[in-house]
Short mmCIF file of C-alpha atoms and ligand atoms in Angstrom, two decimals:
data_model
loop_
_atom_site.label_atom_id
_atom_site.label_comp_id
_atom_site.label_asym_id
_atom_site.label_seq_id
_atom_site.Cartn_x
_atom_site.Cartn_y
_atom_site.Cartn_z
CA UNK A 5 0.00 0.00 0.00
CA UNK A 6 2.72 2.44 0.96
CA UNK A 7 4.60 2.21 -2.32
CA UNK A 8 1.49 2.86 -4.45
CA UNK A 9 0.57 5.82 -2.23
CA UNK A 10 4.11 7.16 -2.61
CA UNK A 11 3.61 7.00 -6.37
CA UNK A 12 0.75 9.54 -6.08
CA UNK A 13 3.16 12.26 -5.02
CA UNK A 14 4.23 14.56 -7.87
CA UNK A 15 7.94 15.29 -8.06
CA UNK A 16 9.70 18.45 -9.06
CA UNK A 17 12.73 18.15 -11.31
CA UNK A 18 15.65 20.07 -9.86
CA UNK A 19 18.05 21.97 -12.12
CA UNK A 20 20.66 19.21 -11.74
CA UNK A 21 18.24 16.49 -12.89
CA UNK A 22 17.43 14.94 -9.49
CA UNK A 23 13.76 14.72 -8.52
CA UNK A 24 12.26 15.89 -5.23
CA UNK A 25 8.83 14.76 -3.94
CA UNK A 26 6.54 17.79 -3.62
CA UNK A 27 5.45 16.87 -0.11
CA UNK A 28 7.83 16.08 2.71
CA UNK A 29 7.47 15.61 6.44
CA UNK A 30 8.79 18.59 8.42
CA UNK A 31 10.63 17.70 11.65
CA UNK A 32 11.20 21.06 13.36
CA UNK A 33 9.90 20.71 16.93
CA UNK A 34 9.30 16.98 16.46
CA UNK A 35 10.40 15.84 19.88
CA UNK A 36 12.74 12.92 20.45
CA UNK A 37 10.41 10.26 21.85
CA UNK A 38 7.83 11.02 19.16
CA UNK A 39 9.73 11.69 15.97
CA UNK A 40 10.82 8.08 15.27
CA UNK A 41 7.24 6.86 15.26
CA UNK A 42 6.23 9.82 13.10
CA UNK A 43 8.88 8.93 10.52
CA UNK A 44 7.82 5.27 10.47
CA UNK A 45 4.14 6.17 10.17
CA UNK A 46 4.92 8.64 7.40
CA UNK A 47 6.83 6.01 5.42
CA UNK A 48 3.88 3.61 5.79
CA UNK A 49 1.52 6.35 4.57
CA UNK A 50 3.69 7.06 1.51
CA UNK A 51 5.97 9.97 2.42
CA UNK A 52 9.45 9.61 0.97
CA UNK A 53 10.79 13.11 1.59
CA UNK A 54 11.97 14.12 5.08
CA UNK A 55 13.11 17.60 5.98
CA UNK A 56 15.67 17.60 8.79
CA UNK A 57 18.24 19.96 10.27
CA UNK A 58 21.12 19.70 12.72
CA UNK A 59 19.61 22.46 14.87
CA UNK A 60 16.39 20.49 15.40
CA UNK A 61 18.42 18.15 17.63
CA UNK A 62 16.48 15.06 16.63
CA UNK A 63 18.52 13.66 13.73
CA UNK A 64 19.77 10.66 15.74
CA UNK A 65 16.26 9.44 16.41
CA UNK A 66 15.19 10.10 12.82
CA UNK A 67 18.22 8.07 11.72
CA UNK A 68 17.17 5.10 13.87
CA UNK A 69 13.69 5.11 12.34
CA UNK A 70 15.06 5.33 8.79
CA UNK A 71 17.45 2.47 9.48
CA UNK A 72 14.64 0.29 10.80
CA UNK A 73 12.40 0.95 7.80
CA UNK A 74 15.23 0.37 5.33
CA UNK A 75 16.50 -2.78 7.03
CA UNK A 76 13.07 -4.39 7.24
CA UNK A 77 12.54 -3.75 3.53
CA UNK A 78 9.67 -1.20 3.75
CA UNK A 79 11.62 1.35 1.75
CA UNK A 80 15.00 1.65 0.06
CA UNK A 81 17.50 4.44 0.57
CA UNK A 82 17.21 5.29 -3.13
CA UNK A 83 13.45 5.91 -2.77
CA UNK A 84 14.02 8.41 0.03
CA UNK A 85 14.79 12.11 -0.28
CA UNK A 86 16.55 13.35 2.85
CA UNK A 87 17.40 17.00 3.48
CA UNK A 88 19.50 18.46 6.28
CA UNK A 89 20.83 21.94 6.95
CA UNK A 90 24.14 23.55 7.88
CA UNK A 91 23.74 25.43 11.15
CA UNK A 92 24.80 29.07 11.62
CA UNK A 93 27.80 28.24 13.85
CA UNK A 94 29.44 26.19 11.07
CA UNK A 95 29.71 28.68 8.19
CA UNK A 96 33.52 28.89 8.18
CA UNK A 97 34.56 26.87 5.14
CA UNK A 98 36.62 24.36 7.13
CA UNK A 99 33.61 23.60 9.35
CA UNK A 100 31.17 22.75 6.56
CA UNK A 101 32.27 19.23 5.68
CA UNK A 102 32.58 18.15 9.36
CA UNK A 103 29.10 19.58 10.04
CA UNK A 104 27.65 17.62 7.13
CA UNK A 105 29.47 14.46 8.26
CA UNK A 106 28.00 14.96 11.74
CA UNK A 107 24.44 15.10 10.37
CA UNK A 108 25.15 12.07 8.15
CA UNK A 109 26.41 10.13 11.14
CA UNK A 110 23.38 11.11 13.28
CA UNK A 111 21.03 10.19 10.45
CA UNK A 112 22.93 6.95 9.79
CA UNK A 113 23.31 7.79 6.08
CA UNK A 114 26.27 7.86 3.74
CA UNK A 115 24.86 10.63 1.58
CA UNK A 116 22.16 13.31 1.76
CA UNK A 117 19.86 14.20 -1.10
CA UNK A 118 19.97 17.88 -0.22
CA UNK A 119 22.03 20.04 2.14
CA UNK A 120 20.98 23.65 2.67
CA UNK A 121 22.67 26.63 4.28
CA UNK A 122 20.00 27.05 6.97
CA UNK A 123 20.28 30.86 7.31
CA UNK A 124 22.33 33.54 5.59
CA UNK A 125 23.37 34.54 9.13
CA UNK A 126 26.55 33.34 10.83
CA UNK A 127 27.15 32.90 14.56
CA UNK A 128 30.43 32.67 16.43
CA UNK A 129 31.05 29.07 17.53
CA UNK A 130 31.21 28.95 21.32
CA UNK A 131 31.13 25.87 23.58
CA UNK A 132 28.94 23.86 21.21
CA UNK A 133 26.07 26.32 21.81
CA UNK A 134 23.57 26.47 18.97
CA UNK A 135 22.55 30.05 19.81
CA UNK A 136 25.66 31.61 21.37
CA UNK A 137 24.85 34.88 23.13
CA UNK A 138 26.75 37.58 24.98
CA UNK A 139 26.15 38.53 28.62
CA UNK A 140 23.23 40.78 27.53
CA UNK A 141 21.50 37.88 25.77
CA UNK A 142 22.36 39.14 22.26
CA UNK A 143 23.33 36.73 19.50
CA UNK A 144 27.04 36.60 18.76
CA UNK A 145 27.06 37.25 15.02
CA UNK A 146 30.01 36.88 12.73
CA UNK A 147 30.53 38.08 9.17
CA UNK A 148 31.45 35.24 6.83
CA UNK A 149 31.23 35.63 3.07
CA UNK A 150 28.40 33.34 1.93
CA UNK A 151 30.38 32.58 -1.20
CA UNK A 152 33.15 31.03 0.91
CA UNK A 153 30.61 28.84 2.70
CA UNK A 154 29.09 27.91 -0.64
CA UNK A 155 32.46 26.78 -2.07
CA UNK A 156 32.77 24.39 0.87
CA UNK A 157 29.22 23.15 0.15
CA UNK A 158 30.28 22.50 -3.46
CA UNK A 159 33.22 20.45 -2.20
CA UNK A 160 30.77 18.22 -0.31
CA UNK A 161 29.00 17.46 -3.61
CA UNK A 162 32.33 16.63 -5.23
CA UNK A 163 33.09 14.26 -2.33
CA UNK A 164 29.79 12.45 -2.91
CA UNK A 165 28.47 13.34 0.55
CA UNK A 166 25.42 15.11 -0.89
CA UNK A 167 23.68 15.08 -4.27
CA UNK A 168 22.24 18.60 -4.30
CA UNK A 169 22.92 21.78 -2.37
CA UNK A 170 20.78 24.80 -1.73
CA UNK A 171 19.82 27.70 0.47
CA UNK A 172 17.26 28.57 3.10
CA UNK A 173 15.98 31.98 4.20
CA UNK A 174 18.09 33.75 1.55
CA UNK A 175 16.64 36.85 -0.10
CA UNK A 176 16.91 37.44 -3.86
CA UNK A 177 20.11 39.49 -3.58
CA UNK A 178 21.80 36.90 -1.43
CA UNK A 179 20.75 34.17 -3.89
CA UNK A 180 22.08 36.20 -6.82
CA UNK A 181 25.46 36.54 -5.12
CA UNK A 182 25.71 32.75 -4.91
CA UNK A 183 24.53 32.31 -8.50
CA UNK A 184 27.18 34.76 -9.70
CA UNK A 185 29.98 32.98 -7.87
CA UNK A 186 29.23 29.28 -8.05
CA UNK A 187 30.31 26.25 -10.02
CA UNK A 188 27.38 24.23 -8.67
CA UNK A 189 24.09 26.12 -8.61
CA UNK A 190 21.73 26.08 -5.63
CA UNK A 191 18.74 23.91 -6.58
CA UNK A 192 16.40 24.97 -3.77
CA UNK A 193 15.64 27.95 -1.55
CA UNK A 194 13.56 26.94 1.47
CA UNK A 195 11.58 29.79 3.01
CA UNK A 196 8.63 30.46 5.25
CA UNK A 197 5.61 30.44 2.96
CA UNK A 198 1.86 30.35 3.55
CA UNK A 199 -1.12 32.55 2.58
CA UNK A 200 -0.16 35.34 5.04
CA UNK A 201 3.32 35.46 3.45
CA UNK A 202 2.88 34.02 -0.01
CA UNK A 203 6.36 35.00 -1.28
CA UNK A 204 5.04 35.71 -4.77
CA UNK A 205 8.00 37.81 -5.92
CA UNK A 206 10.66 35.56 -4.41
CA UNK A 207 9.02 32.51 -6.00
CA UNK A 208 8.94 34.25 -9.39
CA UNK A 209 12.59 35.18 -9.00
CA UNK A 210 13.57 31.62 -8.05
CA UNK A 211 11.58 30.11 -10.92
CA UNK A 212 13.41 32.36 -13.40
CA UNK A 213 16.71 31.15 -11.98
CA UNK A 214 15.64 27.47 -12.05
CA UNK A 215 15.61 27.24 -8.26
CA UNK A 216 12.80 25.25 -6.64
CA UNK A 217 11.11 26.75 -3.60
CA UNK A 218 10.20 24.75 -0.50
CA UNK A 219 7.58 26.20 1.85
CA UNK A 220 8.21 25.83 5.57
CA UNK A 221 5.58 26.60 8.22
CA UNK A 222 2.81 25.94 5.66
CA UNK A 223 0.23 25.63 8.46
CA UNK A 224 1.54 28.72 10.23
CA UNK A 225 3.48 26.67 12.83
CA UNK A 226 0.78 27.03 15.50
CA UNK A 227 3.10 25.57 18.17
CA UNK A 228 5.89 28.12 17.59
CA UNK A 229 7.10 29.08 21.07
CA UNK A 230 6.79 32.84 20.49
CA UNK A 231 3.16 32.78 19.28
CA UNK A 232 1.00 35.38 21.03
CA UNK A 233 -2.62 34.60 21.92
CA UNK A 234 -4.03 37.21 19.51
CA UNK A 235 -1.80 36.24 16.55
CA UNK A 236 -3.89 35.24 13.53
CA UNK A 237 -4.22 31.47 13.16
CA UNK A 238 -4.14 30.19 9.59
CA UNK A 239 -5.95 26.98 10.46
CA UNK A 240 -8.83 29.09 11.83
CA UNK A 241 -8.82 31.65 9.01
CA UNK A 242 -12.43 32.07 7.80
CA UNK A 243 -11.51 32.32 4.11
CA UNK A 244 -9.43 29.13 4.31
CA UNK A 245 -12.27 27.43 6.17
CA UNK A 246 -14.78 28.37 3.48
CA UNK A 247 -12.53 27.04 0.70
CA UNK A 248 -12.14 23.86 2.79
CA UNK A 249 -15.92 23.50 3.03
CA UNK A 250 -16.29 23.98 -0.70
CA UNK A 251 -13.80 21.19 -1.45
CA UNK A 252 -14.86 18.99 1.50
CA UNK A 253 -11.32 19.11 2.78
CA UNK A 254 -9.75 20.31 6.01
CA UNK A 255 -8.09 23.74 6.30
CA UNK A 256 -4.70 21.99 6.59
CA UNK A 257 -5.29 20.14 3.33
CA UNK A 258 -6.17 23.41 1.57
CA UNK A 259 -3.07 25.11 2.98
CA UNK A 260 -0.90 22.23 1.71
CA UNK A 261 -2.54 21.89 -1.70
CA UNK A 262 -2.14 25.65 -2.24
CA UNK A 263 1.63 25.15 -2.58
CA UNK A 264 1.44 22.09 -4.79
CA UNK A 265 -0.86 23.98 -7.16
CA UNK A 266 1.68 26.79 -7.46
CA UNK A 267 4.62 24.43 -8.03
CA UNK A 268 6.07 24.86 -4.54
CA UNK A 269 7.34 21.94 -2.44
CA UNK A 270 5.69 21.78 0.98
CA UNK A 271 6.83 20.24 4.29
CA UNK A 272 4.05 20.21 6.92
CA UNK A 273 5.20 18.96 10.31
CA UNK A 274 3.25 16.59 12.50
CA UNK A 275 4.01 13.85 14.99
CA UNK A 276 0.42 12.51 14.99
CA UNK A 277 -0.35 9.67 12.64
CA UNK A 278 -3.84 10.84 11.76
CA UNK A 279 -2.58 14.31 10.84
CA UNK A 280 0.42 12.95 8.95
CA UNK A 281 -2.13 11.00 6.93
CA UNK A 282 -4.55 13.93 6.58
CA UNK A 283 -1.73 16.14 5.32
CA UNK A 284 -0.79 13.52 2.71
CA UNK A 285 -4.32 13.16 1.35
CA UNK A 286 -4.10 16.07 -1.03
CA UNK A 287 -3.61 14.31 -4.36
CA UNK A 288 -7.24 13.75 -5.37
CA UNK A 289 -8.14 17.41 -5.93
CA UNK A 290 -6.66 20.69 -7.06
CA UNK A 291 -7.66 24.27 -6.36
CA UNK A 292 -9.31 26.29 -9.10
CA UNK A 293 -7.86 29.68 -10.10
CA UNK A 294 -10.72 31.43 -8.30
CA UNK A 295 -9.90 29.83 -4.95
CA UNK A 296 -6.17 30.35 -5.50
CA UNK A 297 -6.97 34.07 -5.86
CA UNK A 298 -8.97 34.08 -2.63
CA UNK A 299 -6.08 32.43 -0.80
CA UNK A 300 -3.52 34.76 -2.40
CA UNK A 301 -5.57 37.74 -1.20
CA UNK A 302 -4.67 36.86 2.41
CA UNK A 303 -1.08 37.94 1.84
CA UNK A 304 -0.11 40.59 4.43
CA UNK A 305 3.66 40.18 4.89
CA UNK A 306 2.70 38.06 7.90
CA UNK A 307 6.06 36.57 8.80
CA UNK A 308 5.79 34.18 11.71
CA UNK A 309 9.33 32.88 12.06
CA UNK A 310 11.25 34.32 14.99
CA UNK A 311 13.59 36.69 13.35
CA UNK A 312 13.44 39.83 15.49
CA UNK A 313 16.43 38.65 17.53
CA UNK A 314 18.41 38.28 14.30
CA UNK A 315 17.80 41.84 13.10
CA UNK A 316 21.17 43.03 14.34
CA UNK A 317 22.98 40.69 12.00
CA UNK A 318 24.59 42.51 9.06
CA UNK A 319 23.25 39.65 6.91
CA UNK A 320 19.63 39.95 8.10
CA UNK A 321 17.71 38.79 5.00
CA UNK A 322 14.24 40.26 5.41
CA UNK A 323 14.81 44.00 4.99
CA UNK A 324 15.15 43.52 1.24
CA UNK A 325 11.98 43.87 -0.83
CA UNK A 326 12.01 40.13 -1.51
P1 A2P B 23 1.26 18.01 15.74
O1 A2P B 23 2.70 17.74 15.40
O2 A2P B 23 0.99 17.88 17.20
O3 A2P B 23 0.31 17.21 14.88
P2 A2P B 23 3.90 23.80 10.40
O4 A2P B 23 4.13 22.64 9.49
O5 A2P B 23 3.29 24.99 9.74
O6 A2P B 23 5.16 24.16 11.17
O7 A2P B 23 2.81 23.38 11.50
C1 A2P B 23 3.08 22.31 12.39
C2 A2P B 23 2.09 22.39 13.52
O8 A2P B 23 0.76 22.15 13.03
C3 A2P B 23 2.31 21.35 14.60
O9 A2P B 23 1.96 21.98 15.83
C4 A2P B 23 1.35 20.25 14.27
O10 A2P B 23 0.94 19.56 15.44
C5 A2P B 23 0.19 21.02 13.68
N1 A2P B 23 -0.51 20.25 12.63
C6 A2P B 23 0.04 19.44 11.71
N2 A2P B 23 -0.88 18.95 10.88
C7 A2P B 23 -2.08 19.46 11.28
C8 A2P B 23 -3.40 19.31 10.82
N3 A2P B 23 -3.69 18.56 9.79
N4 A2P B 23 -4.38 19.99 11.50
C9 A2P B 23 -4.09 20.78 12.56
N5 A2P B 23 -2.83 20.95 13.04
C10 A2P B 23 -1.83 20.31 12.40
#
């Protein structure tokens, strides 16, 4: 059953010829103790794409689940598409390959399908802290030329440690700098994207440059730790609810299908089997232009990711127009 369900998932062809399933399971905030079961359930349901990152601190448990599913024959490594991300403390060129090897070892893999620079923002490395801060609680930023980090990413492709490399949270100018100075082009830019922040201009820019876009926080990350009680909630948004009623789908399914219908890869996170399944059941309908317009009209530059503490970085990406 799982393999035929996996076959329902459309794939996007990346600029280097590899294919990426258009839905993946997000794992940010998937707690150790829950994430292994979520990965195994997702594989049974038909997911083949898993979006991971060193900073999520759960790669070891994800690795155990992948190993179990591969060794009992439920899935092969070749069928899977595994992404991880280079954390901000490892942007110095000599730290890139060791950081990738660390994620590979935690995940129990000998190659990744995709490795992304997680943020265009570099931190000083201090005592293994992921978010090193000074005595006033301010991030300890560092200026490292993204092109130097990128060259070290390219070396990882040449070493066979990763098939494709890309970016995350980069604005159009930062992407262009990499494009102008690379041997191996970034195939993906992963950014926050949902109807309150539909990223229309950045997506158009990336499409022109043959860069696929992956949408994170597609459901508005309702469990983000900094959410305030009166923040708008996408899953409760009346216009999303009315589209959901029209299509006899749930709001989450509409929010996920929205990306697939605009050619954007989407990575909803859940650790609950019934929601992992609900989020996957989006391949028997598509949204008409009229409903896409309604959803697009919700755009309000509503960025939800916690970025205010990063504003002091000279590389802060979100002051640019797009
Ligand atoms: P849980 O993991 O407990 O199922 P995003 O992908 O935008 O970051 O959102 C992830 C959040 O949305 C998690 O809190 C997750 O909770 C919740 N979630 C995932 N799928 C659904 C769904 N189908 N309906 C409602 N909430 C969902």
